[in-house]
CSV table of N, CA, C and O in Angstrom, one decimal:
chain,number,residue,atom,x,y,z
S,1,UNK,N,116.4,-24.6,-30.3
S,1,UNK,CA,117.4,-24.5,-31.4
S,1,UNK,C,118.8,-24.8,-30.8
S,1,UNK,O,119.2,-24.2,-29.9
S,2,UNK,N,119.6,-25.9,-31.3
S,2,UNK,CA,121.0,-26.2,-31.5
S,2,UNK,C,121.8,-25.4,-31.7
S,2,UNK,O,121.4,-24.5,-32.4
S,3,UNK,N,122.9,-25.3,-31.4
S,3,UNK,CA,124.3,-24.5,-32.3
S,3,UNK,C,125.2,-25.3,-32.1
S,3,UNK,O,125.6,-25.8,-31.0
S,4,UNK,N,125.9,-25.7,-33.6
S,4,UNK,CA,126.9,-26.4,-33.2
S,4,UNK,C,128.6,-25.6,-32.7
S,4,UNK,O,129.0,-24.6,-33.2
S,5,UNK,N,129.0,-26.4,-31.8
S,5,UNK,CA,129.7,-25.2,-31.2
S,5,UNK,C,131.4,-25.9,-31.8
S,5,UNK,O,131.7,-27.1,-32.0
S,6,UNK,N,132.4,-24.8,-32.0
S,6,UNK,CA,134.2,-24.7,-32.6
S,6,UNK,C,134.4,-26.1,-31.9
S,6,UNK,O,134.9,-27.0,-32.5
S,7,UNK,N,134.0,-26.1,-30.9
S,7,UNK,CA,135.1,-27.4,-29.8
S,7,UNK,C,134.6,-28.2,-30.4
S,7,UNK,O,135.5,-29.0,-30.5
S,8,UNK,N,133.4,-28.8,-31.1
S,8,UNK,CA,132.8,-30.0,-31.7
S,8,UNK,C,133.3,-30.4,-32.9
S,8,UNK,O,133.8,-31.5,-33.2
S,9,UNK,N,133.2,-29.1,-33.7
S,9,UNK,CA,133.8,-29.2,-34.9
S,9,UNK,C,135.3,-29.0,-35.5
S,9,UNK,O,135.7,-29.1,-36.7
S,10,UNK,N,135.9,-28.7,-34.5
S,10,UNK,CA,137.3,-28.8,-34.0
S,10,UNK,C,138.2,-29.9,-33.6
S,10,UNK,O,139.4,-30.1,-33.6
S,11,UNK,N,137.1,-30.5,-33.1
S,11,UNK,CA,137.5,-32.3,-32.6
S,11,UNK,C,137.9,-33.1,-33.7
S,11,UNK,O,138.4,-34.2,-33.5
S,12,UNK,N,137.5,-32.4,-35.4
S,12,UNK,CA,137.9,-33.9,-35.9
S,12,UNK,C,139.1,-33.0,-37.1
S,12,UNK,O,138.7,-32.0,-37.7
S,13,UNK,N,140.0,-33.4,-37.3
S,13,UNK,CA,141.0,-33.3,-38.4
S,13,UNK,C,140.7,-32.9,-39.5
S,13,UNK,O,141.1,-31.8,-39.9
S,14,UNK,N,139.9,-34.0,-40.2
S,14,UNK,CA,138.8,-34.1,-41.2
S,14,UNK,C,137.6,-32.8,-41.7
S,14,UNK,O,137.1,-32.6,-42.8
S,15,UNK,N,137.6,-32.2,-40.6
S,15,UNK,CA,136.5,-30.7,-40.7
S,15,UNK,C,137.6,-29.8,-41.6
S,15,UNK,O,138.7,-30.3,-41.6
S,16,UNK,N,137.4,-28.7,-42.2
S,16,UNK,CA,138.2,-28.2,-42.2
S,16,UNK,C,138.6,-27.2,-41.2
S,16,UNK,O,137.9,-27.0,-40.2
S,17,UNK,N,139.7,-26.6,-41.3
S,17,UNK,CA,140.2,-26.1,-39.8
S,17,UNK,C,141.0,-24.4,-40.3
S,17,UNK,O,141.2,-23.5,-39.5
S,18,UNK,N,141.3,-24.5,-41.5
S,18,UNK,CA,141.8,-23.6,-41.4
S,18,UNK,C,141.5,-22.6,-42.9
S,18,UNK,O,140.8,-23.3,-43.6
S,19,UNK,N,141.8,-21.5,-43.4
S,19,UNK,CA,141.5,-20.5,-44.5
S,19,UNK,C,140.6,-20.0,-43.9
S,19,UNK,O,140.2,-20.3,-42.8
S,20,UNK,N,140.1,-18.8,-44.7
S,20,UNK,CA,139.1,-17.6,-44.8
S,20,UNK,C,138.1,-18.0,-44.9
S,20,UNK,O,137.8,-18.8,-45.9
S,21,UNK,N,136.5,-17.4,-43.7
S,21,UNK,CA,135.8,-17.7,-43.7
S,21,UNK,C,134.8,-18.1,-45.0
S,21,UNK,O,133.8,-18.9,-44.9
S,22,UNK,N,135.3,-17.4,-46.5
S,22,UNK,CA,134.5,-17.6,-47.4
S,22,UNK,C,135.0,-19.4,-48.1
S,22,UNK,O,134.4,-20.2,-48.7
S,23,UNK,N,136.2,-19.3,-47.6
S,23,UNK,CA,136.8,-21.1,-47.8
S,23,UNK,C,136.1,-22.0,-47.2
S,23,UNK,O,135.8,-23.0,-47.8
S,24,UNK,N,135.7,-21.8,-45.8
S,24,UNK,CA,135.4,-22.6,-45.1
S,24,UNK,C,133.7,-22.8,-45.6
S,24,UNK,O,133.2,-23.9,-45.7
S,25,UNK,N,133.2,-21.7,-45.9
S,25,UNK,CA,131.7,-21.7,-46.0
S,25,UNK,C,131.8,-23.0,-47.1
S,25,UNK,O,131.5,-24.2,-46.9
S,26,UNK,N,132.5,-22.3,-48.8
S,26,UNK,CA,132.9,-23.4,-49.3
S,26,UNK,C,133.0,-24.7,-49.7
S,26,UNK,O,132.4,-25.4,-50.6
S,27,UNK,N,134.0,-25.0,-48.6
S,27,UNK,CA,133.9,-26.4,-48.0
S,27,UNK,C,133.0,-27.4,-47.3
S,27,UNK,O,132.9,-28.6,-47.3
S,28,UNK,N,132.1,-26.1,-46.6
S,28,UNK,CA,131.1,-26.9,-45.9
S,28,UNK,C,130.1,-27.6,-46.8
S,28,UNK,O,129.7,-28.7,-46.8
S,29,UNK,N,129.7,-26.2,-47.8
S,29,UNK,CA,128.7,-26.4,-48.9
S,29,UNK,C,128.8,-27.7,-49.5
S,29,UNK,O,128.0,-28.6,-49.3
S,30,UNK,N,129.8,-27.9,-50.4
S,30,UNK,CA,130.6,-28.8,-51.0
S,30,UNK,C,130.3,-30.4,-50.4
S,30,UNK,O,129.7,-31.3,-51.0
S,31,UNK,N,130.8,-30.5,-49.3
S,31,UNK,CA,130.8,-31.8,-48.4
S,31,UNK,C,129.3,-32.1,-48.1
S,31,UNK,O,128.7,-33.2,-48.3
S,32,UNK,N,128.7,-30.8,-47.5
S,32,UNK,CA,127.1,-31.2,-47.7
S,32,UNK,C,125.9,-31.5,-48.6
S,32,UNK,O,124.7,-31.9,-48.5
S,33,UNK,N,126.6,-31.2,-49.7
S,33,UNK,CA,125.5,-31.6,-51.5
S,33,UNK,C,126.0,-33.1,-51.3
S,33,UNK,O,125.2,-34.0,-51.0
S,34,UNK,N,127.5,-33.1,-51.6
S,34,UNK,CA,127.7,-34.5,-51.5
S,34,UNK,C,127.7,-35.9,-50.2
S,34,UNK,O,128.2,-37.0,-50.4
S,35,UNK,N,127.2,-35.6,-49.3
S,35,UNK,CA,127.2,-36.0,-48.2
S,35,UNK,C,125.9,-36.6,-48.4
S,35,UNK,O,124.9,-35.9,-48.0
S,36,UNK,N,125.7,-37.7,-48.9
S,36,UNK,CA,124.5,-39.0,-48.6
S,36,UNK,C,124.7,-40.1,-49.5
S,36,UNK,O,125.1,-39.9,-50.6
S,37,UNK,N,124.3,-41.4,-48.9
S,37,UNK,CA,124.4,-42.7,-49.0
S,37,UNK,C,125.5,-43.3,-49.6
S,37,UNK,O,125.8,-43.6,-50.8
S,38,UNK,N,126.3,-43.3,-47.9
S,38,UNK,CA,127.5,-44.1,-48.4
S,38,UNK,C,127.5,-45.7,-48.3
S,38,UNK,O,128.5,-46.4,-48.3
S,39,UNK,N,126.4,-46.1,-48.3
S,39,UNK,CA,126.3,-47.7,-47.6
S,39,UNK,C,126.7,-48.6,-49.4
S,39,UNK,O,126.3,-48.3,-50.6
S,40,UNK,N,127.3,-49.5,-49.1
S,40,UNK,CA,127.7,-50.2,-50.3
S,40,UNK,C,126.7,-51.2,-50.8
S,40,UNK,O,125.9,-51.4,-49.9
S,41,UNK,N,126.7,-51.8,-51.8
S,41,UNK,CA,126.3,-52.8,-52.3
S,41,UNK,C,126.1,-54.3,-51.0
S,41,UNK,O,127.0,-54.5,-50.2
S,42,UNK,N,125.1,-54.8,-50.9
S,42,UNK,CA,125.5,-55.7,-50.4
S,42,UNK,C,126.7,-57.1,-50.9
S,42,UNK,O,126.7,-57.6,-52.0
S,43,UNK,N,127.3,-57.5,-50.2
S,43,UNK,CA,129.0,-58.2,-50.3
S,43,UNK,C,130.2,-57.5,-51.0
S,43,UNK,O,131.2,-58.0,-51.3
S,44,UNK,N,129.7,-55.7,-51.1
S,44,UNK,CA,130.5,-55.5,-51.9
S,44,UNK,C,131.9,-54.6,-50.8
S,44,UNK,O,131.7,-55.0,-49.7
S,45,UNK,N,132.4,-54.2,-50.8
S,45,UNK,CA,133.6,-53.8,-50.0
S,45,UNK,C,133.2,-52.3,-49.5
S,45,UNK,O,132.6,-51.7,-50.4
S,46,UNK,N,133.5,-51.7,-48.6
S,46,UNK,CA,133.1,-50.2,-48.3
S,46,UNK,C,134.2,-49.5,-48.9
S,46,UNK,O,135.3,-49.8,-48.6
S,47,UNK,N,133.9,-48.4,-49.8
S,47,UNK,CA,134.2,-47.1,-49.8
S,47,UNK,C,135.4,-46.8,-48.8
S,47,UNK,O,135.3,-46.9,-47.6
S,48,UNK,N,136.6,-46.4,-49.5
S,48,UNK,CA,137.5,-45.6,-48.3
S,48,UNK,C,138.6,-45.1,-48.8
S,48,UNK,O,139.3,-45.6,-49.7
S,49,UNK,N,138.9,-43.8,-48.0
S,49,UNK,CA,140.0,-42.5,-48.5
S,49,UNK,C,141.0,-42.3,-46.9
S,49,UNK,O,140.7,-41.8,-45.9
S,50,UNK,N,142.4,-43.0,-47.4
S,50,UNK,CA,143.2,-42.5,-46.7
S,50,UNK,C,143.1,-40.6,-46.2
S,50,UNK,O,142.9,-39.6,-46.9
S,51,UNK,N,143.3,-40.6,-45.0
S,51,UNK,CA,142.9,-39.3,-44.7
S,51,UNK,C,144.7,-38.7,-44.1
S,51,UNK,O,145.5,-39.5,-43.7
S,52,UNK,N,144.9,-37.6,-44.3
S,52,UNK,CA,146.4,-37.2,-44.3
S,52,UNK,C,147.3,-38.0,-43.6
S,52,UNK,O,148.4,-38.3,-44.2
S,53,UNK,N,147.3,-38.5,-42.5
S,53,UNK,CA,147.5,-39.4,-41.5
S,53,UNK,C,148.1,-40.6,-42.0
S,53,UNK,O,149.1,-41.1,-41.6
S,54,UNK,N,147.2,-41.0,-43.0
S,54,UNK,CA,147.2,-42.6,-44.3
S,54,UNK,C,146.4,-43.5,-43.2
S,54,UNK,O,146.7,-44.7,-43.2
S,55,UNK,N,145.3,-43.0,-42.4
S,55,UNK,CA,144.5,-43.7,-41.8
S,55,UNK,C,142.6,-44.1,-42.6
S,55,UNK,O,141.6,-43.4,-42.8
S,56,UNK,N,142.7,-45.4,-42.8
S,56,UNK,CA,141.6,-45.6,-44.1
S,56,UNK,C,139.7,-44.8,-43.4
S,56,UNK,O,139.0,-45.2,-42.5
S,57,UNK,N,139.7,-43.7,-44.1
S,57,UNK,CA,138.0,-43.4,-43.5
S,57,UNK,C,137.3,-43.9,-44.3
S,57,UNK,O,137.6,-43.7,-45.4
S,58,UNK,N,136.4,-44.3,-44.1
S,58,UNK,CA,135.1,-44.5,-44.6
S,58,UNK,C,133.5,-43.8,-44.1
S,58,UNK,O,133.3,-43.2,-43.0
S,59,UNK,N,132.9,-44.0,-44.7
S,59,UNK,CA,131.4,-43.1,-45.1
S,59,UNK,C,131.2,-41.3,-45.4
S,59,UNK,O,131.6,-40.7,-46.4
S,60,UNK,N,130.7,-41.0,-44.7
S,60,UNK,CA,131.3,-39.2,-44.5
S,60,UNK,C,132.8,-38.7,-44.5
S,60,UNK,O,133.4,-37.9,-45.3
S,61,UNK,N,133.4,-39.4,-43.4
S,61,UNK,CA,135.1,-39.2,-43.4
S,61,UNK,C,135.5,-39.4,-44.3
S,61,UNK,O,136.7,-38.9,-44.4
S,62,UNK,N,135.2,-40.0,-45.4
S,62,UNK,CA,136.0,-40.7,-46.8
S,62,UNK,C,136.1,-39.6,-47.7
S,62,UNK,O,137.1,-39.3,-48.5
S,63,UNK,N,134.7,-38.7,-47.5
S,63,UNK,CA,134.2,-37.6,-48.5
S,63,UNK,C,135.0,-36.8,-47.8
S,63,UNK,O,135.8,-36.3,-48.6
S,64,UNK,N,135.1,-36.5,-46.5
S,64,UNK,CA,136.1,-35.1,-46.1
S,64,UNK,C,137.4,-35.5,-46.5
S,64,UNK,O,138.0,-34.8,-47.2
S,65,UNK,N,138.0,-36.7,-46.1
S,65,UNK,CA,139.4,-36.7,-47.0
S,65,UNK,C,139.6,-37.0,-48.0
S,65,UNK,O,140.8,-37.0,-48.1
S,66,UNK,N,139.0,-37.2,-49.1
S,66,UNK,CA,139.1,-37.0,-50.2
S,66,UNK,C,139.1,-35.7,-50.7
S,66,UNK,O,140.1,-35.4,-51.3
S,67,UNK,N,138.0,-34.6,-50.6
S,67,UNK,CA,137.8,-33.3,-50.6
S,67,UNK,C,139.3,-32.6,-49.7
S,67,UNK,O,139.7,-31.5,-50.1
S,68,UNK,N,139.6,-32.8,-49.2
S,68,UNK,CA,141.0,-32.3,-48.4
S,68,UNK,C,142.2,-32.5,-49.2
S,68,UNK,O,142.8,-31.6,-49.7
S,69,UNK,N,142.5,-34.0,-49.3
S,69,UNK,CA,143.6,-34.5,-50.5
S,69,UNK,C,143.4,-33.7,-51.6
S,69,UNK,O,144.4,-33.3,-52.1
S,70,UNK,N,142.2,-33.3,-52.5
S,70,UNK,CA,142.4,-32.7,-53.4
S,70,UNK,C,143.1,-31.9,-53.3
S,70,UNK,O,144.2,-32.0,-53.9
S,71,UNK,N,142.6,-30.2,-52.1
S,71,UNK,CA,142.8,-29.1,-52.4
S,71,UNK,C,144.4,-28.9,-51.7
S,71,UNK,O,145.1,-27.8,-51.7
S,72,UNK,N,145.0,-30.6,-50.9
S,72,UNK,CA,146.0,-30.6,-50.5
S,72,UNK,C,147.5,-30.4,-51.8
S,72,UNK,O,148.6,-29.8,-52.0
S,73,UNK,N,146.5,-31.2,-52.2
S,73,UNK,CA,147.5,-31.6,-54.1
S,73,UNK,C,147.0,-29.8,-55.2
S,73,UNK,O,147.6,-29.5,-56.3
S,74,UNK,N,146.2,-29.0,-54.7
S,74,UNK,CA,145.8,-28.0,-55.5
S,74,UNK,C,145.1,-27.6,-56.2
S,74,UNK,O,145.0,-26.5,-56.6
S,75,UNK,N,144.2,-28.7,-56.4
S,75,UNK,CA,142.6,-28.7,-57.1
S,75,UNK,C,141.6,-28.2,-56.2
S,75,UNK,O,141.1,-28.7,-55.2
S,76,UNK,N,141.5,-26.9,-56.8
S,76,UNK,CA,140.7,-26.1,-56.1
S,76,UNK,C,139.1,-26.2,-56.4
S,76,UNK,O,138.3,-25.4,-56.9
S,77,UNK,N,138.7,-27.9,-55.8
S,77,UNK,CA,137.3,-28.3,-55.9
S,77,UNK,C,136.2,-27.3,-55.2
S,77,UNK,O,135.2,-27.0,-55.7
S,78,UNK,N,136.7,-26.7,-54.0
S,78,UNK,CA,135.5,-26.2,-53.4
S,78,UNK,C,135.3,-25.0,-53.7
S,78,UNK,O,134.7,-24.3,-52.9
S,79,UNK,N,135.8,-24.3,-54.9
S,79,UNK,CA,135.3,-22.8,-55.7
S,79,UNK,C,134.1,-22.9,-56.2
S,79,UNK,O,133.8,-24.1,-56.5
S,80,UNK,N,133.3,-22.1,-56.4
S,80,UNK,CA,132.2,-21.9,-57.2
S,80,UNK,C,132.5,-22.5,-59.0
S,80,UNK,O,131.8,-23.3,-59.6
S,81,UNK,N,133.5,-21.8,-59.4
S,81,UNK,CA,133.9,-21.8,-61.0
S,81,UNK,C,134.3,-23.6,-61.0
S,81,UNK,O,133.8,-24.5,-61.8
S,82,UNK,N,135.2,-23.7,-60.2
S,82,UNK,CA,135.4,-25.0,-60.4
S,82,UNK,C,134.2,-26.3,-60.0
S,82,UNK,O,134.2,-27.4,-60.7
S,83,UNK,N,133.5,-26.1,-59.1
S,83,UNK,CA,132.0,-26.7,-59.0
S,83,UNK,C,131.1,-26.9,-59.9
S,83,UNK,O,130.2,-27.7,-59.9
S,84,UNK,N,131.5,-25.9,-60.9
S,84,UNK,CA,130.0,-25.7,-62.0
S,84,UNK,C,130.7,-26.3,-63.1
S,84,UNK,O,130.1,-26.4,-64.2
S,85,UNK,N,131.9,-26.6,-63.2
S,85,UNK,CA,132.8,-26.9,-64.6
S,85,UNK,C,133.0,-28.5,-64.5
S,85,UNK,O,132.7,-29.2,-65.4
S,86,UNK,N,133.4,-28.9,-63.6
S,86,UNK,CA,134.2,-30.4,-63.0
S,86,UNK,C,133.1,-31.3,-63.9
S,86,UNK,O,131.9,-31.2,-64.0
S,87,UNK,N,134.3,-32.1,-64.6
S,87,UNK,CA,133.1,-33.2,-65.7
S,87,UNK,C,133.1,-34.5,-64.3
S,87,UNK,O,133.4,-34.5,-63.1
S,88,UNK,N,132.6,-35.4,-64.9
S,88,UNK,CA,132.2,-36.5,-64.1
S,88,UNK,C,133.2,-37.3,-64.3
S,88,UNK,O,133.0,-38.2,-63.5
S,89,UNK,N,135.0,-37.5,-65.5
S,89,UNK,CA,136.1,-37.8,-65.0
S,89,UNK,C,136.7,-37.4,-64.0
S,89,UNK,O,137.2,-38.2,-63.1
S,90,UNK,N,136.7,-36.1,-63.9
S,90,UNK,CA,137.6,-35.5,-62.8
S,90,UNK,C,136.8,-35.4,-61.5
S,90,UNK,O,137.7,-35.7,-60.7
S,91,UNK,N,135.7,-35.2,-60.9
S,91,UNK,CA,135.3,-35.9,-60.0
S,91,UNK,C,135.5,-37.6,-59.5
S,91,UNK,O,135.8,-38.1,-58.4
S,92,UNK,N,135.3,-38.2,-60.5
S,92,UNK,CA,135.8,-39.5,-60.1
S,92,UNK,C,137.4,-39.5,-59.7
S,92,UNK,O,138.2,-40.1,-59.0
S,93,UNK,N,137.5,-38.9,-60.4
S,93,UNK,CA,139.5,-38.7,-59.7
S,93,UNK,C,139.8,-38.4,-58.8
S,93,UNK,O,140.5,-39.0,-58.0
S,94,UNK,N,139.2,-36.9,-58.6
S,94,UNK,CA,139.6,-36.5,-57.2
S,94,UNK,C,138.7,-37.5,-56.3
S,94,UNK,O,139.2,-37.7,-55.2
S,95,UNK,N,137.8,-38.2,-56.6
S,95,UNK,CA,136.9,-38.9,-55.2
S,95,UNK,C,137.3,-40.5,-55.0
S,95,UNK,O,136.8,-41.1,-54.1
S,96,UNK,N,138.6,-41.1,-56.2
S,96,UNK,CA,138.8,-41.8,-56.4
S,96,UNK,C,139.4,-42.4,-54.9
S,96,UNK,O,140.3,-42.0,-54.2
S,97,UNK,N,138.3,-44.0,-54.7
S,97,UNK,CA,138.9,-44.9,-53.3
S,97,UNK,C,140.5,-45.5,-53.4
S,97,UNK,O,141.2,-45.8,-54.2
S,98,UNK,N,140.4,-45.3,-51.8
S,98,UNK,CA,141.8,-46.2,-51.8
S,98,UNK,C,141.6,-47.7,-51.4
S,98,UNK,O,142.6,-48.5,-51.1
S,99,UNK,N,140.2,-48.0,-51.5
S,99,UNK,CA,139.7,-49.8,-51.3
S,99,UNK,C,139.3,-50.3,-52.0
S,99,UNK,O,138.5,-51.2,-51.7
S,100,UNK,N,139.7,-49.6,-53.9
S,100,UNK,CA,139.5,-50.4,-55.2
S,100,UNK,C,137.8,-50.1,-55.5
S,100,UNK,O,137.3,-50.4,-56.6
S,101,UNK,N,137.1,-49.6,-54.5
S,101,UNK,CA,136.0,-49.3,-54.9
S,101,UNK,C,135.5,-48.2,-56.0
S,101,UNK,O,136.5,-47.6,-56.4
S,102,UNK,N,134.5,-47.8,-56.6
S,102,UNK,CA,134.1,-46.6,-57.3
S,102,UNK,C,132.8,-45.9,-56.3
S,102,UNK,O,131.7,-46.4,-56.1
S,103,UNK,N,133.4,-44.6,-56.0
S,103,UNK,CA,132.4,-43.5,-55.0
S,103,UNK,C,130.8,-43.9,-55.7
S,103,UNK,O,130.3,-43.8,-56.9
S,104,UNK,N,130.3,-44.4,-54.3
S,104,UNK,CA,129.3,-44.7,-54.1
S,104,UNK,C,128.0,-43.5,-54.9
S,104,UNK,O,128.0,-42.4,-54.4
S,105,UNK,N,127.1,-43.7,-56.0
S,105,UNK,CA,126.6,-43.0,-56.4
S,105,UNK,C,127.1,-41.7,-57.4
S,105,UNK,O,126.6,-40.6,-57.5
S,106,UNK,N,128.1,-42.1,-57.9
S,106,UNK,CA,129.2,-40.7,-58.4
S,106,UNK,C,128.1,-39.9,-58.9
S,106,UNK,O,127.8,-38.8,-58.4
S,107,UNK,N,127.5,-40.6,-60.3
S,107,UNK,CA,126.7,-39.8,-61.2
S,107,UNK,C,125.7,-39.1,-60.9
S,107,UNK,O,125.2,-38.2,-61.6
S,108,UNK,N,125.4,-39.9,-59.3
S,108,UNK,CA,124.3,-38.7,-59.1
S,108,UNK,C,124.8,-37.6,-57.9
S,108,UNK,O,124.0,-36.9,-57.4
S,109,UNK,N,126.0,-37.4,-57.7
S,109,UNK,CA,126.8,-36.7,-57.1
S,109,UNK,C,126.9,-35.6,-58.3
S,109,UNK,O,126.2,-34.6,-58.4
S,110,UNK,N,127.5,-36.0,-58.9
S,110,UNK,CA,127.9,-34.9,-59.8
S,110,UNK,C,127.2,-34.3,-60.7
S,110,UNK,O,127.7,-33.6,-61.5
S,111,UNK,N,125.7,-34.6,-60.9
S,111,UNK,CA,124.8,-34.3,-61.4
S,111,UNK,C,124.2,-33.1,-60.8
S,111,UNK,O,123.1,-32.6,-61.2
């Protein structure tokens, strides 16, 4: 059995790093429902979310800064109340790319 260890998950910006352990649980939740198949269309452009920095991520990193910029701006995405309410506009908003793209699979994200 593995354990992933602070120093690992500490290495990236993108993780979250800081609030109360029930935030963090949260966050994790959140990033991991939505966390699959970020590969694009073939010829079509990748997926990507400036991350605080204004450095472009794409695949997984795109999902953590997007999820970050939200709750940076105050949309408190990773709540329970707001999880179970968020229509499939305002998910596209908050998930909305910065490379003209539309988040790969939205509808079955937010389904």
């Amino acid at each position: 059995q593995r354990r992933v260890r602070g120093a690992l998950w500490n290495s990236s910006p993108l993780n979250i790093q800081t609030g109360t352990d029930q935030e963090k649980i949260n966050w994790i939740f959140l990033v991991d429902t939505l966390n699959f198949s970020f590969w694009p269309d073939e010829g079509s452009a990748k997926f990507g979310v400036k991350d605080h920095e204004g450095k472009l991520q794409t695949g997984y990193w795109s999902l953590c800064a997007a999820v970050n910029r939200a709750l940076r701006v105050g949309i408190p995405i990773t709540t329970p109340e707001f999880m179970a309410t968020v229509t499939k506009e305002q998910l596209a908003t908050i998930l909305r790319s910065d490379t003209g793209c539309v988040f790969p699979l939205l509808e079955e994200r937010w389904m």
